[in-house]
Coordinates of C-alpha atoms and ligand atoms in Angstrom, one line a residue:
M14 CA -0.2 0.1 -0.2
T15 CA 3.0 2.5 1.0
C16 CA 4.5 1.2 -2.2
L17 CA 1.7 1.8 -4.5
L18 CA 1.2 5.2 -3.0
I19 CA 4.6 6.3 -3.3
V20 CA 4.6 4.9 -7.0
A21 CA 1.3 6.9 -7.8
L22 CA 2.9 10.2 -6.0
T23 CA 6.4 9.8 -8.3
L24 CA 4.2 9.1 -11.4
C25 CA 2.1 11.9 -10.8
A26 CA 5.0 14.1 -10.1
V27 CA 6.6 13.1 -13.7
L28 CA 3.2 13.4 -15.9
T29 CA 2.5 16.8 -13.9
P30 CA 3.5 19.5 -16.7
S31 CA 7.1 20.5 -15.3
A32 CA 6.7 23.7 -13.7
S33 CA 10.5 24.2 -14.4
V34 CA 9.9 25.8 -18.1
D35 CA 7.9 28.3 -16.4
S36 CA 9.0 28.9 -12.9
C37 CA 12.4 28.6 -13.3
D38 CA 13.7 28.6 -10.0
G39 CA 16.3 31.5 -9.9
C40 CA 16.0 32.2 -14.0
L41 CA 15.4 36.2 -14.9
R42 CA 12.2 36.7 -16.1
F43 CA 9.1 39.1 -16.0
A44 CA 5.9 38.6 -14.5
S45 CA 3.0 36.7 -16.6
Y46 CA 1.5 39.9 -17.6
Y47 CA 4.6 41.6 -19.2
G48 CA 5.2 40.7 -22.6
D49 CA 6.1 41.4 -26.0
H50 CA 3.7 43.7 -27.9
M51 CA 2.1 45.1 -24.4
V52 CA 1.3 48.9 -23.3
L53 CA 3.1 50.3 -20.4
Q54 CA 1.5 53.2 -18.8
R55 CA 2.4 56.8 -20.0
S56 CA 3.8 59.2 -18.2
P57 CA 3.1 61.3 -16.1
E58 CA 2.5 57.8 -14.3
R59 CA 5.4 55.7 -14.4
A60 CA 5.6 52.4 -15.2
V61 CA 6.2 49.4 -12.9
L62 CA 8.1 46.2 -14.0
W63 CA 8.1 43.2 -12.2
G64 CA 9.4 39.6 -12.2
Y65 CA 11.5 36.7 -11.1
G66 CA 15.5 36.5 -10.6
P67 CA 18.5 34.6 -8.6
D68 CA 18.3 35.6 -5.0
G69 CA 21.3 37.5 -4.1
G70 CA 21.3 39.1 -7.8
H71 CA 20.8 42.7 -8.9
V72 CA 18.7 43.1 -12.1
T73 CA 19.0 46.6 -14.1
V74 CA 16.1 47.5 -16.7
S75 CA 16.7 49.3 -19.5
L76 CA 14.6 50.9 -22.5
S77 CA 16.0 51.1 -26.0
G78 CA 13.7 53.1 -28.4
P79 CA 12.6 56.7 -29.3
V80 CA 13.8 57.6 -25.6
N81 CA 16.8 55.2 -23.8
Q82 CA 16.6 55.1 -20.1
K83 CA 18.4 52.4 -17.6
T84 CA 17.2 51.7 -13.8
S85 CA 20.0 51.7 -11.4
P86 CA 20.6 48.1 -10.1
V87 CA 17.6 46.6 -7.7
P88 CA 18.3 43.3 -5.5
V89 CA 16.5 39.8 -6.0
L90 CA 14.2 39.4 -2.7
E91 CA 12.6 36.1 -2.0
G92 CA 12.8 35.8 -6.0
V93 CA 11.3 38.7 -6.8
W94 CA 12.8 42.1 -8.3
Q95 CA 10.8 45.3 -8.8
V96 CA 11.6 48.2 -10.8
T97 CA 9.8 51.8 -11.8
M98 CA 10.4 53.5 -14.7
D99 CA 10.8 57.2 -15.1
P100 CA 8.4 58.4 -17.0
V101 CA 7.8 57.9 -20.6
D102 CA 5.6 59.6 -22.9
A103 CA 3.3 57.7 -25.1
G104 CA 4.5 56.1 -28.4
G105 CA 7.4 53.4 -29.3
P106 CA 8.2 50.6 -30.0
Y107 CA 10.6 50.1 -27.2
N108 CA 12.7 46.9 -26.3
V109 CA 12.4 46.6 -22.6
T110 CA 15.6 44.6 -21.0
A111 CA 16.1 43.3 -17.8
A112 CA 19.6 42.3 -16.9
T113 CA 21.5 40.9 -14.3
E114 CA 24.7 39.0 -13.8
G115 CA 25.4 36.3 -16.4
S116 CA 21.6 36.8 -18.1
T117 CA 19.2 39.0 -19.7
A118 CA 15.6 39.1 -20.5
T119 CA 14.0 41.1 -23.2
L120 CA 10.2 42.5 -24.2
T121 CA 10.2 43.7 -27.6
D122 CA 7.6 46.0 -29.4
V123 CA 6.6 47.3 -26.3
L124 CA 4.4 50.7 -26.8
F125 CA 3.9 53.1 -23.8
G126 CA -0.2 54.6 -23.9
D127 CA -3.0 54.0 -21.7
V128 CA -3.8 50.9 -19.7
W129 CA -7.3 50.0 -19.0
L130 CA -8.8 47.0 -17.1
C131 CA -11.9 45.7 -18.4
G132 CA -13.8 43.7 -15.2
G133 CA -17.2 42.3 -15.3
Q134 CA -19.4 39.7 -15.9
S135 CA -20.8 38.0 -19.5
N136 CA -21.6 41.1 -20.8
M137 CA -18.3 42.5 -20.6
G138 CA -16.9 39.2 -22.0
F139 CA -19.3 39.2 -25.1
E140 CA -17.1 38.6 -28.0
T141 CA -17.0 41.2 -30.8
Y142 CA -18.0 38.4 -33.2
K143 CA -21.3 38.4 -31.9
I144 CA -22.1 42.0 -32.2
F145 CA -24.3 43.5 -34.9
N146 CA -22.1 44.3 -37.5
A147 CA -19.1 42.5 -36.2
S148 CA -17.8 41.9 -39.3
D149 CA -17.4 46.1 -39.8
E150 CA -15.6 46.4 -36.6
L151 CA -13.2 43.4 -37.4
A152 CA -12.5 44.6 -40.8
L153 CA -11.0 48.2 -39.4
V154 CA -9.1 46.3 -36.4
P155 CA -5.6 46.8 -38.9
N156 CA -6.1 50.4 -38.4
Y157 CA -5.9 50.0 -34.9
S158 CA -2.5 48.7 -34.3
Q159 CA -1.8 50.6 -31.4
V160 CA -4.4 49.1 -29.5
R161 CA -3.3 46.0 -27.7
P162 CA -5.6 43.5 -26.0
F163 CA -4.5 41.2 -23.1
M164 CA -6.8 38.6 -21.7
V165 CA -6.2 37.1 -18.1
A166 CA -7.4 33.1 -18.1
L167 CA -10.4 32.2 -16.1
E168 CA -9.0 31.1 -12.7
K169 CA -10.2 31.0 -8.9
S170 CA -8.0 30.9 -6.1
Q171 CA -9.0 30.6 -2.2
T172 CA -6.3 32.8 -1.5
E173 CA -4.8 36.4 -2.7
L174 CA -2.5 35.4 -5.5
M175 CA 0.8 37.3 -6.4
D176 CA 0.8 36.5 -10.1
L177 CA -1.6 35.0 -12.5
I178 CA -2.3 31.2 -13.1
E179 CA -2.7 31.5 -16.6
V180 CA -3.0 34.0 -19.3
K181 CA -5.5 33.3 -22.2
L182 CA -4.5 35.6 -24.9
P183 CA -0.6 37.2 -24.5
W184 CA -0.1 41.0 -25.4
T185 CA -0.7 41.1 -28.9
V186 CA -0.9 43.0 -32.1
P187 CA -4.7 43.1 -32.6
T188 CA -6.0 40.9 -35.9
A189 CA -9.1 40.1 -36.8
G190 CA -9.1 36.7 -35.4
N191 CA -7.9 37.6 -31.9
V192 CA -10.0 40.4 -31.7
A193 CA -13.2 38.2 -32.7
D194 CA -13.0 36.5 -29.5
F195 CA -11.9 39.6 -27.4
S196 CA -14.4 41.7 -25.2
A197 CA -16.5 43.6 -27.5
L198 CA -16.9 46.2 -25.2
C199 CA -13.6 46.5 -24.0
W200 CA -12.2 46.3 -27.7
L201 CA -14.7 49.0 -28.9
F202 CA -13.9 51.1 -25.8
G203 CA -10.1 50.7 -27.1
H204 CA -11.0 51.9 -30.7
Y205 CA -13.1 55.0 -29.2
M206 CA -10.3 56.1 -27.1
H207 CA -7.7 55.7 -29.9
D208 CA -9.8 57.9 -32.1
I209 CA -9.6 60.9 -29.4
L210 CA -6.1 60.2 -28.1
K211 CA -4.4 58.6 -31.5
Y212 CA -1.3 57.0 -29.1
P213 CA -1.3 53.4 -27.9
I214 CA -4.1 51.8 -25.4
G215 CA -3.3 48.8 -23.6
L216 CA -6.7 46.3 -22.8
V217 CA -6.4 44.1 -20.1
E218 CA -9.2 41.5 -20.1
S219 CA -10.4 40.1 -16.8
C220 CA -13.9 39.1 -16.3
W221 CA -16.3 35.8 -16.0
S222 CA -19.8 35.2 -16.9
G223 CA -22.3 34.9 -14.0
T224 CA -20.1 36.1 -11.6
P225 CA -21.6 38.6 -8.7
V226 CA -19.6 41.4 -7.2
E227 CA -18.8 39.2 -3.9
M228 CA -16.2 37.6 -6.2
W229 CA -14.4 40.5 -7.2
S230 CA -14.0 41.9 -3.7
S231 CA -11.5 41.5 -1.2
T232 CA -12.5 40.5 2.1
R233 CA -11.9 44.0 3.3
A234 CA -14.3 45.7 1.3
L235 CA -17.2 43.3 1.7
Q236 CA -16.6 43.6 5.5
Q237 CA -17.6 47.4 4.3
C238 CA -20.9 46.1 3.7
G239 CA -21.7 43.4 6.1
L240 CA -21.1 40.9 3.6
A241 CA -18.0 39.0 4.5
Q242 CA -18.7 35.5 5.0
S243 CA -18.0 34.2 8.9
T244 CA -15.4 31.5 9.2
E245 CA -18.3 28.6 9.5
E246 CA -20.0 29.6 6.4
K247 CA -16.3 29.2 4.9
A248 CA -15.8 25.9 5.7
F249 CA -19.0 25.0 3.2
P250 CA -17.6 24.2 -0.4
S251 CA -20.1 26.9 -1.6
V252 CA -17.5 29.3 -0.8
T253 CA -17.3 31.9 -3.4
D254 CA -16.7 35.5 -2.1
S255 CA -13.5 37.1 -3.2
V256 CA -12.0 33.9 -5.4
L257 CA -11.7 36.3 -8.5
W258 CA -10.0 38.9 -6.7
N259 CA -7.5 36.8 -5.5
S260 CA -7.0 35.1 -8.9
M261 CA -7.6 37.5 -11.3
I262 CA -7.4 40.8 -10.0
H263 CA -4.9 40.8 -7.0
P264 CA -2.0 39.8 -9.4
L265 CA -2.5 42.7 -11.5
L266 CA -2.2 45.5 -8.4
N267 CA 1.5 46.1 -9.3
M268 CA 1.0 47.2 -12.9
T269 CA 0.0 50.6 -13.4
I270 CA -3.1 51.5 -14.8
K271 CA -5.0 54.2 -16.2
G272 CA -8.4 53.1 -15.1
A273 CA -11.1 50.6 -15.5
I274 CA -14.5 50.0 -17.0
W275 CA -16.8 47.2 -15.8
Y276 CA -20.2 45.8 -16.8
Q277 CA -21.6 43.5 -14.1
G278 CA -24.4 43.7 -12.1
E279 CA -27.0 41.3 -13.2
S280 CA -25.8 37.9 -10.8
N281 CA -26.8 40.5 -8.2
A282 CA -30.0 40.5 -9.5
D283 CA -30.8 37.4 -7.2
L284 CA -27.9 37.8 -4.6
N285 CA -27.4 40.1 -1.8
Q286 CA -29.2 42.8 -4.0
D287 CA -30.0 45.5 -1.5
E288 CA -26.4 45.8 -0.3
Y289 CA -25.2 46.5 -3.9
N290 CA -25.3 50.1 -2.9
C291 CA -22.7 49.2 -0.5
S292 CA -21.4 46.8 -2.0
F293 CA -20.2 48.1 -5.8
P294 CA -19.0 51.3 -4.4
A295 CA -16.8 49.8 -1.9
M296 CA -15.5 47.2 -4.3
I297 CA -14.2 50.5 -6.7
D298 CA -13.1 52.5 -3.3
D299 CA -11.0 48.9 -2.5
W300 CA -9.8 48.5 -5.9
R301 CA -8.4 51.9 -5.7
M302 CA -6.5 51.6 -2.8
A303 CA -5.1 48.1 -3.7
F304 CA -4.0 49.4 -7.0
H305 CA -2.3 52.7 -5.6
Q306 CA -0.9 50.6 -3.0
G307 CA 0.5 47.9 -5.6
S308 CA 2.2 50.0 -7.9
G309 CA 3.9 52.1 -5.4
G310 CA 1.6 54.8 -5.7
Q311 CA 1.7 55.1 -9.5
T312 CA -1.6 54.0 -10.3
A313 CA -4.1 56.9 -9.2
A314 CA -5.8 56.8 -5.7
D315 CA -8.9 57.9 -7.3
F316 CA -8.5 56.3 -10.9
P317 CA -11.1 56.8 -13.4
F318 CA -13.7 53.7 -13.4
G319 CA -16.3 53.6 -15.8
F320 CA -19.0 51.0 -15.7
V321 CA -22.7 50.3 -17.7
Q322 CA -25.8 50.6 -16.1
L323 CA -27.8 47.4 -16.7
S324 CA -29.4 47.0 -19.9
T325 CA -32.5 44.6 -20.4
Y326 CA -33.7 41.1 -19.5
L327 CA -37.2 40.0 -19.9
K328 CA -39.9 42.5 -21.8
T329 CA -42.7 41.8 -19.8
S330 CA -41.1 41.4 -16.5
T331 CA -42.9 43.3 -13.4
S332 CA -39.9 42.6 -11.4
D333 CA -38.3 45.4 -9.9
A334 CA -34.7 43.4 -9.7
F335 CA -33.0 45.2 -12.8
P336 CA -34.5 48.7 -11.9
N337 CA -33.2 48.7 -7.9
I338 CA -29.8 47.0 -9.4
R339 CA -29.1 50.3 -11.8
W340 CA -30.2 52.2 -8.9
H341 CA -27.6 50.9 -6.5
Q342 CA -25.0 50.8 -9.0
T343 CA -25.1 54.8 -8.7
A344 CA -25.4 54.2 -5.1
D345 CA -28.6 55.1 -5.1
V346 CA -28.4 59.0 -6.6
G347 CA -29.2 58.0 -9.8
F348 CA -26.4 59.7 -11.7
V349 CA -22.2 59.6 -11.4
P350 CA -19.9 60.9 -10.4
N351 CA -21.7 62.0 -7.4
P352 CA -20.2 62.5 -3.4
R353 CA -20.4 58.7 -2.5
M354 CA -18.7 57.8 -6.3
P355 CA -16.3 60.3 -6.9
R356 CA -14.1 60.0 -10.6
T357 CA -16.9 57.5 -12.2
F358 CA -18.6 57.6 -15.0
M359 CA -21.7 55.5 -16.6
A360 CA -23.4 54.3 -19.8
V361 CA -26.8 53.9 -19.8
A362 CA -27.8 51.2 -21.6
L363 CA -31.8 50.2 -20.6
D364 CA -33.1 51.5 -24.1
L365 CA -30.7 48.9 -25.8
P366 CA -32.8 45.9 -25.9
D367 CA -32.1 42.8 -28.0
E368 CA -35.0 40.6 -28.0
F369 CA -33.6 38.2 -30.7
S370 CA -30.4 38.1 -29.3
P371 CA -29.2 34.5 -29.9
Y372 CA -27.5 34.8 -27.1
H373 CA -30.1 35.0 -25.0
T374 CA -31.6 38.9 -24.1
I375 CA -29.4 39.2 -21.5
H376 CA -26.8 39.9 -23.8
P377 CA -27.8 42.7 -26.2
R378 CA -25.4 42.9 -29.6
Y379 CA -25.8 46.7 -29.5
K380 CA -22.2 46.8 -27.5
R381 CA -21.3 49.5 -30.4
D382 CA -23.6 52.1 -28.6
I383 CA -22.6 50.9 -24.9
A384 CA -18.9 51.3 -25.5
Y385 CA -19.3 54.8 -27.7
R386 CA -21.2 56.0 -24.8
L387 CA -18.7 54.8 -22.1
S388 CA -15.7 56.4 -24.3
L389 CA -17.9 59.8 -23.7
G390 CA -17.7 59.5 -19.6
A391 CA -13.9 58.6 -19.8
R392 CA -13.4 61.8 -21.9
A393 CA -14.9 63.8 -19.8
V394 CA -14.0 62.3 -16.1
A395 CA -11.0 60.6 -17.3
Y396 CA -9.3 62.9 -19.5
N397 CA -11.0 66.1 -18.3
E398 CA -12.7 67.1 -21.8
T399 CA -14.8 69.8 -20.3
D400 CA -16.8 70.0 -23.4
V401 CA -18.1 66.3 -23.2
H402 CA -21.9 65.3 -22.3
F403 CA -21.9 61.6 -20.9
L404 CA -25.2 61.5 -19.5
G405 CA -28.9 62.5 -20.2
P406 CA -31.4 64.5 -18.6
F407 CA -31.9 64.1 -14.5
P408 CA -34.3 65.8 -12.8
N409 CA -33.3 68.4 -10.4
Q410 CA -36.7 69.2 -9.1
T411 CA -39.8 67.6 -9.0
L412 CA -43.1 69.3 -8.5
C413 CA -47.0 67.6 -7.5
S414 CA -50.1 69.2 -6.9
G415 CA -53.7 67.6 -7.3
M416 CA -53.3 67.9 -11.5
H417 CA -50.1 67.1 -12.6
V418 CA -46.3 66.9 -11.7
N419 CA -44.1 68.9 -13.2
I420 CA -40.2 67.9 -13.7
T421 CA -37.5 70.0 -14.3
Y422 CA -34.6 68.7 -15.8
D423 CA -30.8 69.8 -15.3
Q424 CA -30.0 70.1 -18.9
A425 CA -32.1 70.7 -22.1
V426 CA -34.4 67.7 -22.9
S427 CA -35.2 66.1 -26.2
V428 CA -39.0 64.7 -25.4
T429 CA -41.1 61.8 -27.4
P430 CA -44.5 61.7 -25.4
S431 CA -45.2 58.4 -23.9
S432 CA -48.0 57.2 -21.7
H433 CA -46.4 54.6 -19.4
V434 CA -42.9 55.0 -19.0
F435 CA -43.8 57.7 -16.1
E436 CA -45.0 56.4 -13.0
I437 CA -46.9 57.7 -10.1
C438 CA -47.5 56.6 -7.0
C439 CA -50.5 58.1 -5.6
S440 CA -51.4 58.9 -1.5
A441 CA -54.5 59.9 0.3
N442 CA -52.7 61.1 2.9
Q443 CA -49.4 62.1 2.2
A444 CA -48.1 58.5 3.3
P445 CA -44.6 57.8 2.0
C446 CA -44.4 55.4 -1.0
G447 CA -42.2 52.8 -1.4
P448 CA -41.6 49.8 -4.0
K449 CA -44.5 48.1 -3.0
S450 CA -47.2 50.7 -3.0
L451 CA -49.0 50.9 -6.2
W452 CA -48.0 52.6 -9.1
V453 CA -50.1 54.1 -12.3
P454 CA -48.9 55.1 -15.4
A455 CA -48.6 59.2 -15.7
P456 CA -48.9 60.0 -19.6
I457 CA -46.8 63.2 -20.5
T458 CA -49.2 66.2 -21.3
N459 CA -46.6 68.8 -21.6
W460 CA -43.3 69.9 -22.4
G461 CA -41.0 72.7 -22.4
P462 CA -36.9 73.0 -22.9
T463 CA -36.2 71.8 -19.8
T464 CA -39.5 70.7 -18.3
V465 CA -42.1 67.6 -18.8
Q466 CA -45.6 67.2 -17.4
L467 CA -47.3 64.6 -16.1
S468 CA -50.8 64.0 -15.8
T469 CA -52.0 62.7 -12.2
S470 CA -55.4 61.6 -13.4
L471 CA -55.0 58.1 -13.0
C472 CA -55.1 58.6 -9.4
S473 CA -58.6 58.5 -7.6
P474 CA -60.0 62.4 -6.5
T475 CA -59.0 61.7 -3.1
E476 CA -55.1 61.0 -3.8
E477 CA -52.6 63.0 -5.1
A478 CA -49.3 61.9 -6.4
A479 CA -46.9 61.3 -4.1
A480 CA -43.6 59.8 -5.6
V481 CA -42.6 59.7 -9.5
R482 CA -40.5 57.0 -11.1
Y483 CA -39.1 56.7 -14.9
A484 CA -38.2 53.7 -16.6
W485 CA -38.5 51.7 -13.6
R486 CA -39.0 48.5 -15.5
D487 CA -36.9 45.5 -16.8
W488 CA -37.6 46.3 -20.2
P489 CA -38.7 50.1 -20.2
C490 CA -38.6 50.9 -24.0
D491 CA -38.1 50.3 -27.1
Y492 CA -34.7 50.2 -29.3
K493 CA -33.5 53.8 -28.8
A494 CA -37.3 55.2 -27.8
C495 CA -37.3 56.0 -24.3
P496 CA -39.4 59.0 -23.8
I497 CA -36.6 61.3 -22.5
Y498 CA -33.3 61.5 -24.1
S499 CA -30.5 64.8 -24.6
L500 CA -31.0 67.4 -26.8
S501 CA -28.5 65.9 -28.9
G502 CA -30.5 62.8 -29.0
I503 CA -28.4 60.1 -28.3
L504 CA -28.0 60.1 -24.5
P505 CA -31.0 58.6 -22.7
G506 CA -32.1 60.0 -19.5
P507 CA -31.3 57.6 -16.6
P508 CA -34.1 56.1 -14.9
F509 CA -34.9 57.6 -11.2
I510 CA -37.3 57.3 -8.5
S511 CA -38.2 60.8 -6.6
N512 CA -40.5 61.8 -3.8
C513 CA -42.8 64.5 -4.5
H514 CA -42.3 68.3 -3.6
Q515 CA -45.4 69.5 -3.5
G516 CA -46.3 72.4 -5.6
N517 CA -48.6 75.6 -5.8
N518 CA -51.4 74.6 -7.6
Ligands
NAG627 C1 14.5 45.2 -30.5 O1 15.4 44.2 -30.3 C2 15.0 43.6 -31.7 C3 15.8 42.2 -31.8 O2 16.1 41.5 -30.8 C4 15.5 44.6 -33.1 O3 16.0 44.1 -34.2 C5 15.2 45.7 -32.6 O4 16.0 46.7 -33.6 C6 15.4 46.3 -31.4 N1 14.4 47.6 -31.2 C7 14.9 48.8 -30.8 C8 13.7 49.7 -30.7 O5 15.8 48.7 -30.1
NAG628 C1 -25.2 47.7 -39.3 O1 -25.1 48.2 -41.0 C2 -25.9 48.6 -41.3 C3 -25.4 49.1 -43.1 O2 -24.3 49.4 -42.2 C4 -26.4 49.7 -40.7 O3 -27.9 49.9 -41.6 C5 -27.0 49.3 -39.1 O4 -27.9 50.2 -38.8 C6 -26.2 48.7 -38.2 N1 -26.5 48.1 -37.1 C7 -26.3 48.6 -36.1 C8 -27.0 47.9 -34.9 O5 -25.1 48.9 -35.9
NAG629 C1 -8.2 52.6 -42.2 O1 -6.8 52.9 -42.8 C2 -7.1 52.5 -44.3 C3 -5.6 52.7 -44.9 O2 -4.7 53.7 -44.1 C4 -7.9 54.0 -44.8 O3 -7.6 54.1 -45.9 C5 -8.7 54.0 -43.9 O4 -9.8 55.4 -44.4 C6 -9.3 53.9 -42.4 N1 -10.3 53.5 -41.9 C7 -11.2 54.2 -41.1 C8 -12.0 53.8 -40.8 O5 -10.2 54.7 -40.4
NAG630 C1 -29.7 50.7 0.1 O1 -30.6 50.1 -0.5 C2 -31.3 49.3 0.7 C3 -32.3 48.5 0.0 O2 -33.4 49.8 -1.0 C4 -32.2 50.3 1.1 O3 -32.4 50.2 2.6 C5 -30.7 51.2 1.8 O4 -30.9 52.5 2.9 C6 -29.7 51.8 0.9 N1 -28.9 52.0 1.4 C7 -27.9 53.3 1.3 C8 -26.7 53.3 1.8 O5 -28.2 54.0 0.0
NAG631 C1 2.4 43.7 -5.4 O1 1.4 44.8 -4.6 C2 1.4 43.9 -3.6 C3 0.3 44.6 -2.8 O2 0.1 45.7 -2.4 C4 2.6 43.8 -2.3 O3 1.8 42.7 -1.1 C5 3.7 43.3 -3.4 O4 4.6 43.1 -2.3 C6 3.8 43.7 -4.7 N1 4.9 42.8 -5.4 C7 5.8 43.3 -6.0 C8 6.7 42.2 -7.0 O5 6.1 44.2 -5.7
NAG632 C1 -7.9 65.8 -14.7 O1 -8.2 66.4 -13.6 C2 -7.8 66.1 -12.6 C3 -8.6 66.8 -11.1 O2 -8.5 68.1 -11.3 C4 -6.3 65.5 -12.3 O3 -6.1 64.9 -11.4 C5 -5.7 64.9 -13.7 O4 -4.7 65.1 -13.5 C6 -6.3 65.6 -14.9 N1 -5.9 64.5 -15.8 C7 -5.8 64.9 -17.0 C8 -5.5 63.8 -18.2 O5 -5.7 66.2 -17.3
NAG633 C1 -32.2 72.9 -13.0 O1 -31.5 73.0 -14.0 C2 -32.1 74.0 -14.8 C3 -31.1 73.4 -16.1 O2 -31.6 72.9 -16.6 C4 -31.4 75.0 -13.8 O3 -31.8 76.0 -14.7 C5 -32.1 74.9 -12.6 O4 -31.8 76.2 -12.0 C6 -32.0 74.2 -11.5 N1 -33.1 74.0 -10.7 C7 -32.5 73.9 -9.7 C8 -33.5 73.8 -8.2 O5 -31.1 73.5 -8.9
NAG634 C1 -46.4 73.0 -14.1 O1 -46.1 73.7 -15.1 C2 -47.1 74.7 -15.2 C3 -46.6 75.2 -17.1 O2 -45.8 76.0 -16.5 C4 -47.7 75.3 -14.4 O3 -48.9 76.1 -14.8 C5 -47.8 74.8 -13.0 O4 -48.5 75.6 -12.2 C6 -47.0 74.0 -12.5 N1 -47.6 73.0 -11.8 C7 -46.7 72.8 -10.6 C8 -47.1 71.6 -9.5 O5 -45.5 73.6 -10.0

């Protein structure tokens, strides 16, 4: 028995692919996510590079290309070295060479630009080949050779890892072939940002279908919201808290990044839905703190974070799960940035339903529209373009009387009359309204440049409108056919729910 066991163990050791090729104890090499064709973060931030090497050795890193640079030697400690480069302007190509006594490791065709992390669940993972008019986008790929994709492989871990377990797509010059299988939203975001910035963009896709925010959050972040599992709960095999944070985000902390975009929330419609207004902002805060620390202060402590407000799922659903998550995505404010969520930006997507998506209605193929809206947010929030607007009209005042409701918006509105997308809650004694109250449609009766007037005729004569809500449904409108858009016609008004202020008449 003992003998057999030993034989089995030995066999196992022989059959398991030898780790020595990759981990090569003592060899000089870069960490898994540094590679040929990569994009390193441009100035004013400094790129951070790290890797493995012989204990006791010293490593210098040099750049050769449009400008040359060489770091002072850093020691290899416990098999690991790390350097911080001087700031490098956007451009390239560069060769990056790490050298120690007797050996070198080189990355070729490295560009400096902005590095964006793309996270979330299946709508972030949704591949470019699946979107509407995919072939048009893929035909353009050769024009975007400075937009470089990289994809983290799907792996879980119960502990925080220092490096990735596996890379799905190493840094590469984009081709129609590799972009087809890359995140459409991430790629299109890079495409639109490159149109504006005209310098290299690095895209790091790290996402997984069907995953709740708890998997992407550290224990620290979950504790902020009372969601961290107890030791007893953790004893069950179903533990999923932090498993993707540990394996697919934590290893990346040492890289300098410009910002992140995110499309997730569907999986929290039935998991800790009420806490999403805490767990999502807490995850953003925690990522920001951790990337800042992991890069030795190079990644901004408030790096820009953009996200997609949930699109649509079930056409006739009256469940308020999606409306609640959409609201919670803004920390219950309705728009971003706001005091709880500074330097964030949002793409509203509830007017982009895809009834006939072959990938299920939860996966709308309109990722081009979403990426474009998100790129407007990045331009305004991450790149400080003051004349770029990215959010549609949001009310700044809601006045109710017995006869009607007057809504004033924060910007000019483009209105298409509708009888049912606005709703009011009628109340006989000014009792506060809640999600369980009876809501009735409030048709649009009139509108001005920044105002909309609703009829309260569906309240009984003894009642008054006590609250108003807009697009508070899973699937509130047809494609690009909600009642309220920006004057430009391209930015839908975000959904809202608001108590009335009593007007004069
Ligand atoms: C980078 O290295 C390759 C081959 O190793 C060489 O052909 C190329 O000229 C180098 N480029 C720069 C910018 O040094
Ligand atoms: C697809 O391309 C056609 C032809 O250019 C265009 O009419 C249509 O609007 C596009 N569809 C989407 C969803 O972009
Ligand atoms: C793509 O690049 C080609 C060749 O440089 C150019 O002719 C074409 O106009 C570009 N297309 C777009 C949409 O930029
Ligand atoms: C979060 O949402 C829940 C459920 O709607 C609500 O009870 C709670 O007050 C909200 N918390 C915050 C901080 O907005
Ligand atoms: C990467 O960042 C983590 C988290 O801040 C830190 O513990 C670790 O030492 C860093 N790794 C390297 C190689 O610098
Ligand atoms: C944008 O403005 C913020 C806040 O004022 C500043 O920290 C940041 O450096 C600016 N970014 C750019 C790209 O100008
Ligand atoms: C609401 O926004 C409008 C701009 O559309 C502005 O003129 C008005 O003063 C704002 N009202 C309040 C109460 O903030
Ligand atoms: C709503 O606006 C109309 C038209 O401007 C005005 O006559 C009416 O008094 C307003 N009602 C309330 C409740 O403010």
